[in-house]
GROMACS .gro file of C-alpha atoms in nm:
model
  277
    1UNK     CA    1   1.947   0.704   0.592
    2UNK     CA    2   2.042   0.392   0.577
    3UNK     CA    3   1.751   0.121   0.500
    4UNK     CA    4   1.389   0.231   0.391
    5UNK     CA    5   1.079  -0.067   0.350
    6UNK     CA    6   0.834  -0.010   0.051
    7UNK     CA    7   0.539  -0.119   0.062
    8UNK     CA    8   0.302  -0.075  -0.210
    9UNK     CA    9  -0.081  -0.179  -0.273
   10UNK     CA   10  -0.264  -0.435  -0.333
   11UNK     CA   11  -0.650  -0.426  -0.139
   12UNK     CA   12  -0.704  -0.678   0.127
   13UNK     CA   13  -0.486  -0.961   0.006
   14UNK     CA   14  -0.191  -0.771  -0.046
   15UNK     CA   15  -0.164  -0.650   0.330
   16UNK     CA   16  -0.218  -1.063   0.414
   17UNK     CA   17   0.029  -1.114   0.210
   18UNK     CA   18   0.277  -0.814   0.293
   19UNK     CA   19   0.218  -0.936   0.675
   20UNK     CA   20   0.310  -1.336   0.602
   21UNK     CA   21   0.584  -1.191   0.373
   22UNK     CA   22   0.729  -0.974   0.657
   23UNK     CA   23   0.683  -1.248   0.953
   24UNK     CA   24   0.854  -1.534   0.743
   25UNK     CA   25   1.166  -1.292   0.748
   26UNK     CA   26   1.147  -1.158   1.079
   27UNK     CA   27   1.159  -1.558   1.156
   28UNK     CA   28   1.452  -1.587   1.002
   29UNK     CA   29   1.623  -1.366   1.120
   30UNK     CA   30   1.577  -1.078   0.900
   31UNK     CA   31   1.501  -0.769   1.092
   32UNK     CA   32   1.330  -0.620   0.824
   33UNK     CA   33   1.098  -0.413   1.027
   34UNK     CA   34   1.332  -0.228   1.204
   35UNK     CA   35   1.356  -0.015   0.915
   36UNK     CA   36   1.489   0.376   0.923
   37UNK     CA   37   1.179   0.450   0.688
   38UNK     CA   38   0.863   0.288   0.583
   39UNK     CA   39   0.677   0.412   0.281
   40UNK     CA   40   0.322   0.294   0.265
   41UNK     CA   41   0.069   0.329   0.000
   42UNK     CA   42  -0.286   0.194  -0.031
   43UNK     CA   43  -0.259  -0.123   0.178
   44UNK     CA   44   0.100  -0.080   0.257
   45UNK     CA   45  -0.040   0.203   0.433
   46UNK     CA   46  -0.194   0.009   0.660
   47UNK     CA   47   0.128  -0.288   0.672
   48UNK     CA   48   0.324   0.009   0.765
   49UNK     CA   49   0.127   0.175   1.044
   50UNK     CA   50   0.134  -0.153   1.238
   51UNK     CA   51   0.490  -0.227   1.131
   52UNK     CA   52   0.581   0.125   1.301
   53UNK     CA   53   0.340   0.078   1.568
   54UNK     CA   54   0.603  -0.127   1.774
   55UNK     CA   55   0.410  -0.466   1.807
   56UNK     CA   56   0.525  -0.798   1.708
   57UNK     CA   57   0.430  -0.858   1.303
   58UNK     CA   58   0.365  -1.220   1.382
   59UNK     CA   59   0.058  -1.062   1.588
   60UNK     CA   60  -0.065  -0.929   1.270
   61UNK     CA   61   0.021  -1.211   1.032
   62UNK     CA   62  -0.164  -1.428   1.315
   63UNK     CA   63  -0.474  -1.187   1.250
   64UNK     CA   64  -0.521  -1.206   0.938
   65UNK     CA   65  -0.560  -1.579   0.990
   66UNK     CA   66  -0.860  -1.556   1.172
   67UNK     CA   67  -1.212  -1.530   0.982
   68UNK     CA   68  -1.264  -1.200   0.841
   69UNK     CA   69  -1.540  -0.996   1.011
   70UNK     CA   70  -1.651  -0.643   1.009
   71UNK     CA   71  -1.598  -0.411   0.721
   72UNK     CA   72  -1.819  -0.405   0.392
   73UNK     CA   73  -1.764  -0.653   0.156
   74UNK     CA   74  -1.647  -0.548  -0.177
   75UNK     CA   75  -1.513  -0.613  -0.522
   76UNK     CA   76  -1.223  -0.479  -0.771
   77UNK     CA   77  -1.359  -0.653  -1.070
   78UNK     CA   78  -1.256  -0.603  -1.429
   79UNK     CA   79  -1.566  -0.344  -1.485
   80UNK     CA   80  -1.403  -0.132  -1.206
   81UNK     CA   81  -1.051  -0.166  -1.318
   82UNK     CA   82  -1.188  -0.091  -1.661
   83UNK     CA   83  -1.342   0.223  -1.546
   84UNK     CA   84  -1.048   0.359  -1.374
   85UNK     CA   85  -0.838   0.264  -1.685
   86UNK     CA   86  -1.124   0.472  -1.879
   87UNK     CA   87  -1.119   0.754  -1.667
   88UNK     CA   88  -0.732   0.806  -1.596
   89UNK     CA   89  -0.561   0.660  -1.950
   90UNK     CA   90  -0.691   0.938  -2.194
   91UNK     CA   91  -0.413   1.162  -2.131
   92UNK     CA   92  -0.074   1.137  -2.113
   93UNK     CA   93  -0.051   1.436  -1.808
   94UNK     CA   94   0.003   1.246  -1.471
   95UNK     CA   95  -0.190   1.530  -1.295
   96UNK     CA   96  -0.488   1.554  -1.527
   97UNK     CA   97  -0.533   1.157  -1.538
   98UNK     CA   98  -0.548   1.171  -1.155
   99UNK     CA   99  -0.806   1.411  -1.150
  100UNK     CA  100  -1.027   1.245  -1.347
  101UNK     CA  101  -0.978   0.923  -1.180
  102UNK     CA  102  -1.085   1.168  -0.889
  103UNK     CA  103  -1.382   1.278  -1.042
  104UNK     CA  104  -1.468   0.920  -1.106
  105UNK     CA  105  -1.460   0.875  -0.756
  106UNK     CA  106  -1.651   1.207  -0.607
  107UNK     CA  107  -1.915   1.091  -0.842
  108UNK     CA  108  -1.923   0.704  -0.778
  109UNK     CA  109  -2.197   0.575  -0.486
  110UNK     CA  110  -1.955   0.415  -0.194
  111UNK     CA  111  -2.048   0.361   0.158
  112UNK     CA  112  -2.063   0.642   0.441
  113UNK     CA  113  -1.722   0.772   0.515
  114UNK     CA  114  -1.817   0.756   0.896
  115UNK     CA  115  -1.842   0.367   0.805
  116UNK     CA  116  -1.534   0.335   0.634
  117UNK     CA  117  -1.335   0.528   0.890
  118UNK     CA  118  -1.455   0.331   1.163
  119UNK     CA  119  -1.269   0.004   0.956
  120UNK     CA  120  -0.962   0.158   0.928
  121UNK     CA  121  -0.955   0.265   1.278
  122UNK     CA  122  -0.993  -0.074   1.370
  123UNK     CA  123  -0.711  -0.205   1.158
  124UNK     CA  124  -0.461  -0.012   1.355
  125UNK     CA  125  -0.347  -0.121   1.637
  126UNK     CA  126  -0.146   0.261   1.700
  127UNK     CA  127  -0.386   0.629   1.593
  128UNK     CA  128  -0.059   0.778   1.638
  129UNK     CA  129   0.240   0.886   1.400
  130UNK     CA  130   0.482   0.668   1.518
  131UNK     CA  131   0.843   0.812   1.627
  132UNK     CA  132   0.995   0.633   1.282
  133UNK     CA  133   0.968   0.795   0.991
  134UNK     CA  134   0.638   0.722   0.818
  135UNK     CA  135   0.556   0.841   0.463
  136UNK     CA  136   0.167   0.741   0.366
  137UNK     CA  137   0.031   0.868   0.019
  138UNK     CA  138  -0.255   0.978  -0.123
  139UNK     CA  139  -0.398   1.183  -0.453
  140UNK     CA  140  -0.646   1.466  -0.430
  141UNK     CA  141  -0.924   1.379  -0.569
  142UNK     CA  142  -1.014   1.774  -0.698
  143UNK     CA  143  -0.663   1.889  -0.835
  144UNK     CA  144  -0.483   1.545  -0.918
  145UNK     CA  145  -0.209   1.617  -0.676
  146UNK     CA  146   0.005   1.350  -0.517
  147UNK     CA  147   0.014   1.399  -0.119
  148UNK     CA  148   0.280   1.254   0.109
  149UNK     CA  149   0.119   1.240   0.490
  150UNK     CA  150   0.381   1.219   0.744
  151UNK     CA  151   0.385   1.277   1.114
  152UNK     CA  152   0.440   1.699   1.040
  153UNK     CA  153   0.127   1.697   0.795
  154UNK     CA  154  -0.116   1.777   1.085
  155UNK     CA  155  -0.343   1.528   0.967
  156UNK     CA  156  -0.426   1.225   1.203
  157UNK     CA  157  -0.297   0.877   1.086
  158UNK     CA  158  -0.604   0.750   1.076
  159UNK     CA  159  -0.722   0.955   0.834
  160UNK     CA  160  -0.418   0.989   0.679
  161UNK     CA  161  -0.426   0.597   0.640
  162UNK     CA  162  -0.793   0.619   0.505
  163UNK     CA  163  -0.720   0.835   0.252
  164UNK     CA  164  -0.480   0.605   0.115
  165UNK     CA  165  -0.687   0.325   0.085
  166UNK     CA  166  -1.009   0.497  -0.091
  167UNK     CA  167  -0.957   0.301  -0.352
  168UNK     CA  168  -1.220   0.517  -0.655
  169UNK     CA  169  -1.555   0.388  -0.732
  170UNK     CA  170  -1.480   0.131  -0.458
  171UNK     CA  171  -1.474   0.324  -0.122
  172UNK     CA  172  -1.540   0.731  -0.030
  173UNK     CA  173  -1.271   0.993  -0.076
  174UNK     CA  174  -1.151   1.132   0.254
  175UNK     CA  175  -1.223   1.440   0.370
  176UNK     CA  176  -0.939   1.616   0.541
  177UNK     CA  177  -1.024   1.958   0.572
  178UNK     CA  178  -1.155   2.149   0.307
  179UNK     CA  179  -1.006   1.876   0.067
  180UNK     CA  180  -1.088   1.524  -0.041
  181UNK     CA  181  -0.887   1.239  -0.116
  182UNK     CA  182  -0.824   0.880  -0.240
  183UNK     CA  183  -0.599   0.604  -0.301
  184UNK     CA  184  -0.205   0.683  -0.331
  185UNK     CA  185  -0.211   0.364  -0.596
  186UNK     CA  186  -0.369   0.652  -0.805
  187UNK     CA  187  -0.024   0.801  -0.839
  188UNK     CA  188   0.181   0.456  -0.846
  189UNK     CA  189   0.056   0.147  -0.690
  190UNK     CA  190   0.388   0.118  -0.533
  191UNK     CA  191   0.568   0.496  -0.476
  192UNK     CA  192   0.899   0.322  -0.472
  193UNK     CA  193   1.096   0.666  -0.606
  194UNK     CA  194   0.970   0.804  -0.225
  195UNK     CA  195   1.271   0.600  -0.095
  196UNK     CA  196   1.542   0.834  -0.248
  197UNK     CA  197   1.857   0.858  -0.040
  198UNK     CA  198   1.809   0.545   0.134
  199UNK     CA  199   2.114   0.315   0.073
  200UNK     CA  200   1.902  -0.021   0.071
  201UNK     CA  201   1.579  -0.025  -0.007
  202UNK     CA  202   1.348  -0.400   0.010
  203UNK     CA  203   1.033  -0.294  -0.183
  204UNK     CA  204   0.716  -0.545  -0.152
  205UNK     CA  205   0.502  -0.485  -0.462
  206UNK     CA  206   0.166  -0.718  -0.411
  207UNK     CA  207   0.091  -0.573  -0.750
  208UNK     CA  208   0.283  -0.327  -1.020
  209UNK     CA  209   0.004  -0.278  -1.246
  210UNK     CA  210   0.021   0.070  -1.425
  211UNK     CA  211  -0.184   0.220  -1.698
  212UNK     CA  212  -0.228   0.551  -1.881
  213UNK     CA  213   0.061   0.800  -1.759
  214UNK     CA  214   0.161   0.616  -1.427
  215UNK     CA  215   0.524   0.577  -1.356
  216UNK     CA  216   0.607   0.198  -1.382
  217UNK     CA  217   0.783   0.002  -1.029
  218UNK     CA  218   1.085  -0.058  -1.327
  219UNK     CA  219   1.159   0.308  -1.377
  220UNK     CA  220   1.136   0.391  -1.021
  221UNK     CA  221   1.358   0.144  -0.947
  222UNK     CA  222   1.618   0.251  -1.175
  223UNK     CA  223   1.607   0.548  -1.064
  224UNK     CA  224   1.673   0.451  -0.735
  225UNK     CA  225   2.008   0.245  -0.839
  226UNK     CA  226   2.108   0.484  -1.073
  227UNK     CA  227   2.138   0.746  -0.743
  228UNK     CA  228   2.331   0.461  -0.584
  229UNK     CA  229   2.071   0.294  -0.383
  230UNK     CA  230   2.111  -0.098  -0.388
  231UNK     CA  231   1.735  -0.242  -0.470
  232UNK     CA  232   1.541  -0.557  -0.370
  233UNK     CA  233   1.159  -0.603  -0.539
  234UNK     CA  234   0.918  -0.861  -0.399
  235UNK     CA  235   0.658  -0.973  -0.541
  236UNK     CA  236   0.371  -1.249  -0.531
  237UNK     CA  237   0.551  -1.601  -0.670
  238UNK     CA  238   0.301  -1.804  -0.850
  239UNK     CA  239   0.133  -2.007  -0.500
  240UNK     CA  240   0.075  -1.664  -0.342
  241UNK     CA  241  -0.074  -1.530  -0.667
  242UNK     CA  242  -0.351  -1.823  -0.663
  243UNK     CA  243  -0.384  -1.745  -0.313
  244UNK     CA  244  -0.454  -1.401  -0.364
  245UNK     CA  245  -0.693  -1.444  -0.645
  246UNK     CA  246  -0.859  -1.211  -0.953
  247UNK     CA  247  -1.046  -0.978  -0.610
  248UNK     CA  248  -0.819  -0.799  -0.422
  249UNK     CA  249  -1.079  -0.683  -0.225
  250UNK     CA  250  -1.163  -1.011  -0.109
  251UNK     CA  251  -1.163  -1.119   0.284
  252UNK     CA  252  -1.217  -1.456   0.224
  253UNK     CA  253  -0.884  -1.483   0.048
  254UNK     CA  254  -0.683  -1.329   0.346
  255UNK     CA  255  -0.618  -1.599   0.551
  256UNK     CA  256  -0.485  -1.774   0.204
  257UNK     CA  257  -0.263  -1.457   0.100
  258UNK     CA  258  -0.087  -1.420   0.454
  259UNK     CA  259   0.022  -1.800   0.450
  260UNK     CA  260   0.142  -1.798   0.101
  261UNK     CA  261   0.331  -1.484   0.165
  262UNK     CA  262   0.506  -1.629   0.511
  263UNK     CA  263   0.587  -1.931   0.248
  264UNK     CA  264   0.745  -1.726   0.019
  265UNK     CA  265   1.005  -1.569   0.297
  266UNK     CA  266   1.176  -1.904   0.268
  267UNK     CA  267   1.314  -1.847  -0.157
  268UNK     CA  268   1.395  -1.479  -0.045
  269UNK     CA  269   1.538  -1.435   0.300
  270UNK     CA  270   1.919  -1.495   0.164
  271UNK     CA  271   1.846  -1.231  -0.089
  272UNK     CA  272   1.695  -0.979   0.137
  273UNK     CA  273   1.931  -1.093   0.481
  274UNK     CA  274   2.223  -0.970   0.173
  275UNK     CA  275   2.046  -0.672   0.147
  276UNK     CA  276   1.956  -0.599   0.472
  277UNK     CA  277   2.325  -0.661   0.626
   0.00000   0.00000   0.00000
């Protein structure tokens, strides 16, 4: 395998931004989307289903420009960040935090899942696994255990997509058969280490945040060099994080995000176009 795209998470602003990011390169001249593997998690679950999905990304960057409508309007506040920090930090077991961040979430008054499904849906411009190889994750919300979806998993990308993006407290676990599930950022708000074998590897992180027993972007990168894979990280410069603001959750902010992102191709497209060969 020779080049895989991370994308991590990072709510509504960080696919704006992940989709200006991505169409400033392909402008100049950096195929980055053309990708042997995409790894998407939370929102980079939904960057990467439409990067697969074999559309233009300036269709999508141009999208996000337009005024936000549809979907329910919500917030990732410090009281919610503070209560998954409560819920997952008091042990240092990876599995055990997860599931009671999961718990957290079962327990937590969201919208309808019909409702939420019916947003993702829309985002996607493909309901199919694409022929590329697509890894989306997610964390069950009973047991605490990290779930790669992929085109063999059985499981529609729709939900598959959905699941990744229930972010806890914020938006419904998934039901996929006789199992629940939410957001992949649960496990690492990035899933970098999911690239393994790939021999370049551009990872966009819209955020790295960790807490309790999460494996940090730094080790995962590491580890990823250290097995011989040559690394890139992006992530917000200092315009696209006032563009993106404290909410990540906010539409009003997306239109902001993408363009600061797009910016931001021109300070990294040598570095990446070195990368990318």
């Amino acid at each position: 395998m020779q080049r895989a795209l991370v994308l991590g998470g990072g709510g509504v602003t960080g696919v704006a931004w992940e989709l200006g990011l991505l169409a400033g390169l392909v402008e100049r001249g950096v195929p980055v989307t053309g990708a042997d593997l995409v790894v998407g998690t939370s929102a980079g679950s939904v960057v990467g289903a439409q990067v697969c999905s074999g559309l233009p990304v300036q269709r999508f960057y141009e999208e996000q420009l337009a005024p936000p409508s549809g979907g329910s309007a919500a917030r990732l506040g410090v009281v919610a960040l503070a209560r998954l920090v409560w819920a997952g930090g008091r042990t240092r077991d990876e599995v055990r935090s997860r599931a009671r961040i999961g718990a957290m979430a079962l327990a937590a008054r969201t919208p309808s899942e019909a409702s939420q499904r019916a947003v993702i849906e829309a985002r996607l411009a493909a309901r199919e696994w694409p022929a590329r190889r697509l890894l989306v994750t997610a964390v069950d919300a009973v047991s605490g255990e990290f779930v790669v979806f992929d085109s063999d998993s059985g499981v529609s990308l729709v939900d598959a997509v959905g699941a990744s993006c229930a972010v806890p407290g914020v938006w419904p676990p998934v039901t996929i058969g006789a199992r629940r599930f939410v957001d992949g950022g649960m496990r690492s708000t990035v899933n970098a280490d999911l690239a393994a074998g790939a021999q370049r590897v551009l990872v966009l992180a819209p955020t790295s945040a960790a807490f309790g027993p999460m494996p940090r972007l730094s080790a995962q990168v590491d580890e990823l060099r250290a097995a011989g894979s040559t690394v890139v990280v992006v992530t917000p410069d200092a315009a696209a994080r006032t563009a993106i603001g404290r909410n990540l959750l906010d539409p009003a902010r997306r239109a902001g995000a993408a363009r600061a992102g797009r910016s931001q191709a021109d300070a990294v497209a040598d570095e990446v176009s070195a990368l990318w060969g």
